[in-house]
PDB file of C-alpha atoms in Angstrom:
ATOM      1  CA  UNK A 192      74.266   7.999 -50.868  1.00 77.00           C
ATOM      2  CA  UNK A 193      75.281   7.799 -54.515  1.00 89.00           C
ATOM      3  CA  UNK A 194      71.987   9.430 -55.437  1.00 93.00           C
ATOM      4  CA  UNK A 195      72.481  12.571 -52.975  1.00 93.00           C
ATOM      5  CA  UNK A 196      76.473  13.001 -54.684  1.00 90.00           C
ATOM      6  CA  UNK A 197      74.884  12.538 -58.470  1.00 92.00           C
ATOM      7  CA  UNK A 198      72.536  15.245 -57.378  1.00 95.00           C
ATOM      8  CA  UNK A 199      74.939  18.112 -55.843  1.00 94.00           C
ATOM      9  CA  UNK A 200      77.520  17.493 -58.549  1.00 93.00           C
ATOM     10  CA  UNK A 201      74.291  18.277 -61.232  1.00 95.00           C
ATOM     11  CA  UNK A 202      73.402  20.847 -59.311  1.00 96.00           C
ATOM     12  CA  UNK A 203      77.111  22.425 -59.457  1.00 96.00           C
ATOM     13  CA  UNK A 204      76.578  21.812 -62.685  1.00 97.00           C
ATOM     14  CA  UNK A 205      73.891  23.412 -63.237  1.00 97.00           C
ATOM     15  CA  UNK A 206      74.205  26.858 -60.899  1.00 97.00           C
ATOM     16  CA  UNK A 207      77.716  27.010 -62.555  1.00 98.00           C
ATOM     17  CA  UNK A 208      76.375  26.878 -65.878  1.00 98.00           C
ATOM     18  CA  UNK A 209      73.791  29.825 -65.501  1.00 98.00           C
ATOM     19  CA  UNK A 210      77.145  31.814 -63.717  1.00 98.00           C
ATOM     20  CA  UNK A 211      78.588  31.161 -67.539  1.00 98.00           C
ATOM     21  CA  UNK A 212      75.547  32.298 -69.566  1.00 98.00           C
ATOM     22  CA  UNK A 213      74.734  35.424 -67.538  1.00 98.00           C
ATOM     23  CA  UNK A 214      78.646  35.763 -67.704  1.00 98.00           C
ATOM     24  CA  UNK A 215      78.880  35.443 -71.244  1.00 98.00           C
ATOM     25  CA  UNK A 216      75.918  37.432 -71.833  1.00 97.00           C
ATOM     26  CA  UNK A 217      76.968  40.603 -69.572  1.00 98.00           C
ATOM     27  CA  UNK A 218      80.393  40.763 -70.663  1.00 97.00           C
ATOM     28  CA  UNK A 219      81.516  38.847 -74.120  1.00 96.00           C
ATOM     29  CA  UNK A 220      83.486  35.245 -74.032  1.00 95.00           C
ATOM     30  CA  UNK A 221      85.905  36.095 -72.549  1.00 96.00           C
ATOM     31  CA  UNK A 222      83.863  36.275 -69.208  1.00 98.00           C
ATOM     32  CA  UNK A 223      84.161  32.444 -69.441  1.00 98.00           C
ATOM     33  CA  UNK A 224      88.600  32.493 -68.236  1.00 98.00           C
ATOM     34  CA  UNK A 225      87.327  34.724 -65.665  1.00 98.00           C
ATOM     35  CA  UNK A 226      83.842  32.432 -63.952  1.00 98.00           C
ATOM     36  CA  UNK A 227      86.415  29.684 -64.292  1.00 98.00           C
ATOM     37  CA  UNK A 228      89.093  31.147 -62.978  1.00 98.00           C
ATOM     38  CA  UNK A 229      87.329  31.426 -59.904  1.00 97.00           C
ATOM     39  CA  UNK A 230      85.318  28.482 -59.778  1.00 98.00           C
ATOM     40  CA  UNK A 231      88.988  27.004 -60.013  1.00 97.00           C
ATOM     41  CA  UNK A 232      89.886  28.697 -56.932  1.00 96.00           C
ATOM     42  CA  UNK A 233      86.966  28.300 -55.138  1.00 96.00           C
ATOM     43  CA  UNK A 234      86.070  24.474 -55.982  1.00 95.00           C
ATOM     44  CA  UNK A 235      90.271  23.592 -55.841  1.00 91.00           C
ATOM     45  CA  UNK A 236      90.137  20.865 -53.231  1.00 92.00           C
ATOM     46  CA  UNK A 237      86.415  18.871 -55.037  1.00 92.00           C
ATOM     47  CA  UNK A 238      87.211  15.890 -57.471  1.00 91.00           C
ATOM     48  CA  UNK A 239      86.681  16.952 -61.068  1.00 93.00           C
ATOM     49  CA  UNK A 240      86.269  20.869 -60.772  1.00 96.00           C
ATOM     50  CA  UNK A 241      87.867  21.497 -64.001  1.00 97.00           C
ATOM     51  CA  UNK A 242      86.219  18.921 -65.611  1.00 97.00           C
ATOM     52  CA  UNK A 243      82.900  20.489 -64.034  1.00 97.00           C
ATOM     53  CA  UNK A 244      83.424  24.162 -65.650  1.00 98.00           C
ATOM     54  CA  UNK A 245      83.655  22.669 -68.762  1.00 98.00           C
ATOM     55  CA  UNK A 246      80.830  20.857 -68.811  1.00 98.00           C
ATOM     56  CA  UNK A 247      78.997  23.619 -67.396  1.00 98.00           C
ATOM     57  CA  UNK A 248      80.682  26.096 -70.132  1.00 98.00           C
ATOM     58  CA  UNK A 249      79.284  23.546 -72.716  1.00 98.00           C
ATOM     59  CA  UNK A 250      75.739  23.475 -71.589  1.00 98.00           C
ATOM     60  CA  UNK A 251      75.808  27.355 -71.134  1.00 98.00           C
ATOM     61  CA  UNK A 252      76.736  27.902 -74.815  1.00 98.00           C
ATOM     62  CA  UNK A 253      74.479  25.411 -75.913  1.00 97.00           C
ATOM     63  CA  UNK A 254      71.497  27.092 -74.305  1.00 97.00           C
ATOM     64  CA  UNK A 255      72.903  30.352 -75.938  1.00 97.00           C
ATOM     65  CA  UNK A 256      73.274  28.850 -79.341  1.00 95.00           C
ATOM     66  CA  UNK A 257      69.595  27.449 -78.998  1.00 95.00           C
ATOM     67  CA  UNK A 258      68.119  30.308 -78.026  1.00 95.00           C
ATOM     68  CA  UNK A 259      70.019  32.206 -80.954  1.00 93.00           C
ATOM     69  CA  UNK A 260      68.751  30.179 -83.126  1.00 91.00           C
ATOM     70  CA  UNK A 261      65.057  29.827 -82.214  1.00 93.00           C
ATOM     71  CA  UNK A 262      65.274  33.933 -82.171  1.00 92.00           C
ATOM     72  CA  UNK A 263      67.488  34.691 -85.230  1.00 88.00           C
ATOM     73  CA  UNK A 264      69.005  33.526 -88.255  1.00 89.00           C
ATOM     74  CA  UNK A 265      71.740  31.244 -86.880  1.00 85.00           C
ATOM     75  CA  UNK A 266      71.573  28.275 -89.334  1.00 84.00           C
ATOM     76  CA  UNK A 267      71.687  30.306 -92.000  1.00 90.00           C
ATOM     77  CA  UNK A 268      74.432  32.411 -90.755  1.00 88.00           C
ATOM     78  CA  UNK A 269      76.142  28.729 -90.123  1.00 88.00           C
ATOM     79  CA  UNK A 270      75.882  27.740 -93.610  1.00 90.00           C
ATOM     80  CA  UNK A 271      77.001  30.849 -95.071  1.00 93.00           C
ATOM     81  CA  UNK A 272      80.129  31.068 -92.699  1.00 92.00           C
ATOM     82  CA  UNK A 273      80.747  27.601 -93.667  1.00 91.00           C
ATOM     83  CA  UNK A 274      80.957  28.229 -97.225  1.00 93.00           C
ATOM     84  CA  UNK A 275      83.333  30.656 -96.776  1.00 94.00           C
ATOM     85  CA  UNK A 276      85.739  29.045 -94.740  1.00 93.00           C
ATOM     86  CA  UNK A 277      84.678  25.540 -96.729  1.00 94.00           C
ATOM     87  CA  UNK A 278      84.424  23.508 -94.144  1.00 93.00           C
ATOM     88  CA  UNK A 279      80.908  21.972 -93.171  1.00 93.00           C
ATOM     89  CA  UNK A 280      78.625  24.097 -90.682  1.00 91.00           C
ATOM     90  CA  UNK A 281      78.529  21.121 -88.326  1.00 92.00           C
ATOM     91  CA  UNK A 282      81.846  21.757 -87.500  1.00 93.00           C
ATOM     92  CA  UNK A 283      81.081  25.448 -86.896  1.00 91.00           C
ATOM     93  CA  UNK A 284      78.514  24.645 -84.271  1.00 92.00           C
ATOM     94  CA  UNK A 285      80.894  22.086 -82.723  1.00 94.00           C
ATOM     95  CA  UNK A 286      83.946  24.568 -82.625  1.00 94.00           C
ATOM     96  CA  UNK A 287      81.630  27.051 -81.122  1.00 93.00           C
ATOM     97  CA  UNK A 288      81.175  24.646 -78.243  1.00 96.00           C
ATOM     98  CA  UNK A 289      84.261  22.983 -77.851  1.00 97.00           C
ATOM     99  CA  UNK A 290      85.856  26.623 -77.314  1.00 97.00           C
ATOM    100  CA  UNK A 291      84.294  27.390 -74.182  1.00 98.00           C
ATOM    101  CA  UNK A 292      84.528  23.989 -72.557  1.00 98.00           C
ATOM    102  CA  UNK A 293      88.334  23.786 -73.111  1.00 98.00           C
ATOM    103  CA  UNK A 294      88.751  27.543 -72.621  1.00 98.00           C
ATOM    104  CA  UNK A 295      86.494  26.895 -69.261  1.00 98.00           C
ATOM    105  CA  UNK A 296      88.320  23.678 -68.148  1.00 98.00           C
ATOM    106  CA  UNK A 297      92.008  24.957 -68.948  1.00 98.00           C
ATOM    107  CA  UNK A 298      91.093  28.437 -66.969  1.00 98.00           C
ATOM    108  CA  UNK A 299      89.363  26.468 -63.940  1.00 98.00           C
ATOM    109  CA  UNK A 300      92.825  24.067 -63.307  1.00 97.00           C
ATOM    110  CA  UNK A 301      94.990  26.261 -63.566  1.00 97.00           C
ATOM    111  CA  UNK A 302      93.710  28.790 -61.273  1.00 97.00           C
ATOM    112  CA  UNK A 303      93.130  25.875 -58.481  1.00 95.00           C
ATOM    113  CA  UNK A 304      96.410  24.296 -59.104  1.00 94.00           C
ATOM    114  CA  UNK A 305      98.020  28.082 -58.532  1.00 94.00           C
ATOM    115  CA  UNK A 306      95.766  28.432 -55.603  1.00 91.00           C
ATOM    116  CA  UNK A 307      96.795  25.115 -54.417  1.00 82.00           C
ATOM    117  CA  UNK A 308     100.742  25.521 -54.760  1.00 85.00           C
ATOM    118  CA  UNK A 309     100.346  29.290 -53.278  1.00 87.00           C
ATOM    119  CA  UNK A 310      98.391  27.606 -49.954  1.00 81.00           C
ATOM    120  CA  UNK A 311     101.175  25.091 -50.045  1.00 82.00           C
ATOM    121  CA  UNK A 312     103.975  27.181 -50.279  1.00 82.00           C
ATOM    122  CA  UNK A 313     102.167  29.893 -47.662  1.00 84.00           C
ATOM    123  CA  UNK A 314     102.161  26.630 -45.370  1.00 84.00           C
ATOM    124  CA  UNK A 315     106.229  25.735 -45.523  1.00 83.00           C
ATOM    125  CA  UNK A 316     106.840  29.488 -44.731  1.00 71.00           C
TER     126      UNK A 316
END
């Protein structure tokens, strides 16, 4: 039983993470409020939906960065950015992910906590 909830909540996960890349890729960052926004509204009444989008914004950009990297000069694009804004390029590569997993988590509960007061409102009426 535990096994078959570990493996939808991947699979979310997962499925939601591709919707972020292909997202991101198609239409710039800020494509990431927007996926979830909606995966907010959509997922409001699961456990940890929020959470999920972030995670899944994480992995998304991570696969991006990586496959930046492999095919272009991101490293040393990291280090020279770095220098200029003197900070260490580590921190560049963890700001870069960090961005869209709070950016992806903040979107994703508020749009299913709106959704949820709107259906409970629409309910009293």
């Amino acid at each position: 039983m535990m096994i078959r909830v570990l493996v939808r909540v991947l699979v979310r996960i997962v499925l939601l993470a591709a919707a972020f890349a292909l997202a991101t890729i198609g239409f710039g960052w800020w494509a990431v409020a927007l996926v979830a926004a909606a995966w907010g509204v959509a997922a409001r009444t699961l456990r940890g939906a929020a959470f999920a989008a972030g995670v899944a914004a994480l992995l998304a950009w991570s696969a991006l960065l990586a496959w930046g990297a492999v095919h272009g000069p991101v490293a040393e694009l990291a280090v020279k950015l770095a220098a200029v804004m003197q900070i260490p390029p580590v921190a560049l590569v963890v700001a870069t992910l960090v961005f869209p997993a709070l950016l992806a988590w903040s979107a994703a509960a508020v749009a299913g906590a709106a959704t949820g007061a709107i259906a409970a409102h629409a309910q009293q009426s």
